[in-house]
Short mmCIF file of C-alpha atoms in Angstrom, two decimals:
data_model
loop_
_atom_site.label_atom_id
_atom_site.label_comp_id
_atom_site.label_asym_id
_atom_site.label_seq_id
_atom_site.Cartn_x
_atom_site.Cartn_y
_atom_site.Cartn_z
CA MET A 1 19.83 29.42 21.16
CA GLY A 2 20.37 25.78 20.13
CA GLY A 3 23.12 24.37 17.78
CA VAL A 4 24.60 26.53 14.98
CA PRO A 5 24.88 24.44 11.81
CA GLY A 6 28.07 24.79 9.81
CA PRO A 7 28.26 26.41 6.32
CA PHE A 8 27.83 23.12 4.35
CA SER A 9 24.88 22.06 6.49
CA CYS A 10 23.18 25.30 5.77
CA TYR A 11 23.92 24.96 1.99
CA LEU A 12 22.45 21.50 1.99
CA ALA A 13 19.22 22.78 3.80
CA LEU A 14 18.82 25.67 1.50
CA ARG A 15 19.33 23.34 -1.60
CA GLY A 16 16.71 21.01 -0.38
CA VAL A 17 14.05 23.61 0.63
CA LYS A 18 13.84 24.39 -3.34
CA THR A 19 12.19 21.11 -3.98
CA LEU A 20 10.52 20.42 -0.67
CA HIS A 21 6.94 21.27 -1.99
CA LEU A 22 7.42 18.67 -4.87
CA ARG A 23 8.77 16.06 -2.49
CA MET A 24 5.93 16.63 0.02
CA ARG A 25 3.28 16.42 -2.69
CA GLU A 26 4.59 12.95 -3.73
CA HIS A 27 5.13 11.91 -0.15
CA GLU A 28 1.41 12.62 0.67
CA LYS A 29 0.07 11.07 -2.50
CA ASN A 30 1.89 7.99 -1.83
CA ALA A 31 0.66 7.86 1.84
CA PHE A 32 -2.85 8.52 0.64
CA GLU A 33 -2.72 5.57 -1.91
CA VAL A 34 -1.10 3.23 0.76
CA ALA A 35 -3.66 4.17 3.37
CA LYS A 36 -6.67 3.38 0.96
CA PHE A 37 -5.13 0.02 0.03
CA LEU A 38 -4.82 -0.84 3.69
CA ASN A 39 -8.22 0.37 4.46
CA SER A 40 -9.75 -1.93 1.79
CA SER A 41 -7.84 -4.97 3.09
CA PRO A 42 -9.88 -7.48 5.02
CA HIS A 43 -6.61 -8.26 6.96
CA VAL A 44 -6.43 -4.66 8.46
CA GLU A 45 -8.83 -3.89 11.27
CA ARG A 46 -8.38 -0.15 11.06
CA VAL A 47 -6.53 2.57 9.45
CA ILE A 48 -5.94 6.06 10.98
CA TYR A 49 -5.07 8.71 8.42
CA PRO A 50 -6.22 12.28 8.49
CA GLY A 51 -6.80 12.31 4.79
CA PHE A 52 -9.80 10.00 5.22
CA GLU A 53 -13.11 11.97 5.66
CA SER A 54 -13.94 9.51 8.57
CA HIS A 55 -10.94 10.64 10.61
CA PRO A 56 -12.09 12.75 13.64
CA GLN A 57 -9.75 15.53 12.99
CA HIS A 58 -10.07 15.56 9.12
CA GLU A 59 -11.86 18.99 8.83
CA LEU A 60 -9.33 20.41 11.13
CA ALA A 61 -6.55 19.02 9.09
CA LYS A 62 -8.05 20.46 6.05
CA LYS A 63 -8.10 23.99 7.44
CA GLN A 64 -4.57 23.76 8.92
CA MET A 65 -2.55 21.86 6.23
CA SER A 66 -2.26 21.92 2.52
CA GLY A 67 -2.00 18.11 2.48
CA PHE A 68 -2.30 15.23 4.95
CA GLY A 69 1.26 14.22 5.34
CA GLY A 70 2.81 10.73 5.07
CA MET A 71 2.23 9.10 8.38
CA ILE A 72 -0.25 6.14 8.53
CA THR A 73 -1.12 4.05 11.49
CA PHE A 74 -2.92 0.85 11.07
CA PHE A 75 -4.03 -2.22 13.13
CA ILE A 76 -3.34 -5.67 11.61
CA ASN A 77 -6.09 -8.26 12.41
CA GLY A 78 -4.48 -10.60 14.66
CA ASN A 79 -1.96 -10.21 17.67
CA LEU A 80 1.63 -9.18 18.40
CA GLU A 81 2.85 -12.33 16.56
CA THR A 82 0.80 -11.32 13.45
CA ALA A 83 2.56 -7.79 13.60
CA LYS A 84 6.10 -9.41 13.99
CA LYS A 85 5.36 -11.68 11.08
CA PHE A 86 4.48 -8.49 9.08
CA PHE A 87 7.95 -6.98 9.99
CA ARG A 88 9.93 -10.20 9.28
CA ASN A 89 8.31 -10.27 5.68
CA THR A 90 8.11 -6.74 4.53
CA LYS A 91 10.30 -5.64 1.76
CA LEU A 92 8.73 -2.16 0.92
CA PHE A 93 9.32 -0.59 4.46
CA THR A 94 12.45 -0.35 6.74
CA LEU A 95 11.86 -1.19 10.45
CA ALA A 96 13.23 1.91 11.95
CA GLU A 97 12.52 4.55 14.44
CA SER A 98 13.09 7.89 12.63
CA LEU A 99 11.41 10.59 10.74
CA GLY A 100 12.77 13.22 8.18
CA GLY A 101 14.80 10.67 6.20
CA TYR A 102 13.86 9.64 2.55
CA GLU A 103 13.23 5.98 3.55
CA SER A 104 9.65 4.63 3.80
CA LEU A 105 9.83 3.33 7.20
CA ALA A 106 7.59 0.91 9.48
CA GLU A 107 7.52 1.24 13.23
CA HIS A 108 5.93 -0.87 15.92
CA PRO A 109 5.56 1.40 19.05
CA ALA A 110 4.93 -1.57 21.39
CA LEU A 111 8.18 -3.21 20.32
CA MET A 112 10.21 0.02 19.80
CA THR A 113 9.57 3.43 21.10
CA HIS A 114 7.18 2.25 23.87
CA ALA A 115 8.89 -1.11 24.64
CA SER A 116 9.88 -0.18 28.20
CA VAL A 117 6.21 0.80 28.94
CA PRO A 118 4.51 -2.18 30.74
CA PRO A 119 1.84 -3.81 28.54
CA ASP A 120 -1.15 -2.87 30.85
CA GLN A 121 0.08 0.96 30.95
CA ARG A 122 0.31 0.89 27.13
CA VAL A 123 -3.40 -0.18 26.92
CA VAL A 124 -4.32 2.61 29.18
CA LEU A 125 -2.22 5.29 27.05
CA GLY A 126 -3.77 3.78 23.93
CA ILE A 127 -0.61 2.33 22.68
CA SER A 128 -1.60 -1.01 21.12
CA ASP A 129 0.02 -3.52 18.83
CA THR A 130 -0.36 -1.13 15.89
CA LEU A 131 2.01 -0.39 13.08
CA GLN A 132 2.95 2.98 11.99
CA LEU A 133 4.08 3.68 8.40
CA ALA A 134 6.02 6.65 7.08
CA THR A 135 5.91 6.76 3.28
CA THR A 136 8.32 8.84 1.42
CA ILE A 137 9.48 9.55 -2.13
CA PRO A 138 9.72 6.16 -3.75
CA ASN A 139 6.62 5.99 -5.74
CA TYR A 140 5.14 2.47 -4.88
CA LEU A 141 2.38 3.29 -7.44
CA SER A 142 4.64 3.65 -10.28
CA MET A 143 4.91 -0.32 -10.02
CA GLU A 144 1.97 -2.04 -11.54
CA LYS A 145 -0.90 -1.62 -8.94
CA GLU A 146 -1.67 -5.29 -9.03
CA SER A 147 1.96 -6.20 -8.33
CA ILE A 148 2.11 -3.92 -5.19
CA GLN A 149 -1.05 -5.53 -3.86
CA LYS A 150 0.21 -8.88 -4.46
CA ARG A 151 3.31 -7.94 -2.50
CA ALA A 152 1.32 -6.45 0.29
CA LEU A 153 -0.77 -9.58 0.59
CA ARG A 154 2.40 -11.82 0.52
CA ILE A 155 3.85 -9.67 3.51
CA ILE A 156 0.80 -10.19 5.57
CA HIS A 157 0.24 -13.80 4.38
CA PRO A 158 3.67 -15.35 3.80
CA ASP A 159 2.19 -18.84 4.41
CA SER A 160 -0.25 -20.81 2.37
CA SER A 161 -3.06 -18.46 3.11
CA TYR A 162 -1.54 -15.97 0.58
CA ILE A 163 -3.21 -17.80 -2.40
CA GLU A 164 -6.56 -17.51 -0.60
CA ALA A 165 -5.88 -13.84 0.01
CA LEU A 166 -5.21 -13.28 -3.57
CA LYS A 167 -8.57 -14.99 -4.55
CA GLN A 168 -10.39 -12.74 -2.08
CA ALA A 169 -8.72 -9.63 -3.56
CA LYS A 170 -9.77 -10.97 -6.96
CA LEU A 171 -6.12 -10.97 -8.14
CA GLU A 172 -4.33 -13.50 -10.39
CA THR A 173 -2.60 -16.19 -8.48
CA TYR A 174 0.64 -15.89 -10.57
CA ASP A 175 3.54 -13.45 -9.99
#
């Protein structure tokens, strides 16, 4: 039968369900905007998001879901060290292994959930040095769009190449 929640847990679940549709709409909208931004970055090799028409399961997702969720997988150009640099410098996402919370999270499967799997087996299983993002309620898009783009570029390029990345993205070099 599974666990039986207490009365207060049931109350909290019922209270939260009332606004779930609103939170999911915002969650999905944020994920789509972040996925579009990542997809347009020359520093990102590939983005996997079912909301993109190029996704192999896009049509199926459209039929089965009312939205495309908040999970994004992307491959940063570079290697494992580049991914680690991203995690050391990100301020928008918390590095954690969890789903269902209200935080926007970043996960690195090769270093976290699948760290015990030998590297050669991870390759066979399709687990590479990618990043997974779970976006949630905080609306990053309510920030000035250019500001979020600058922050994302600074995360990916914390060294002097940040200025060059700004120029490539046609953004001003001041903050």
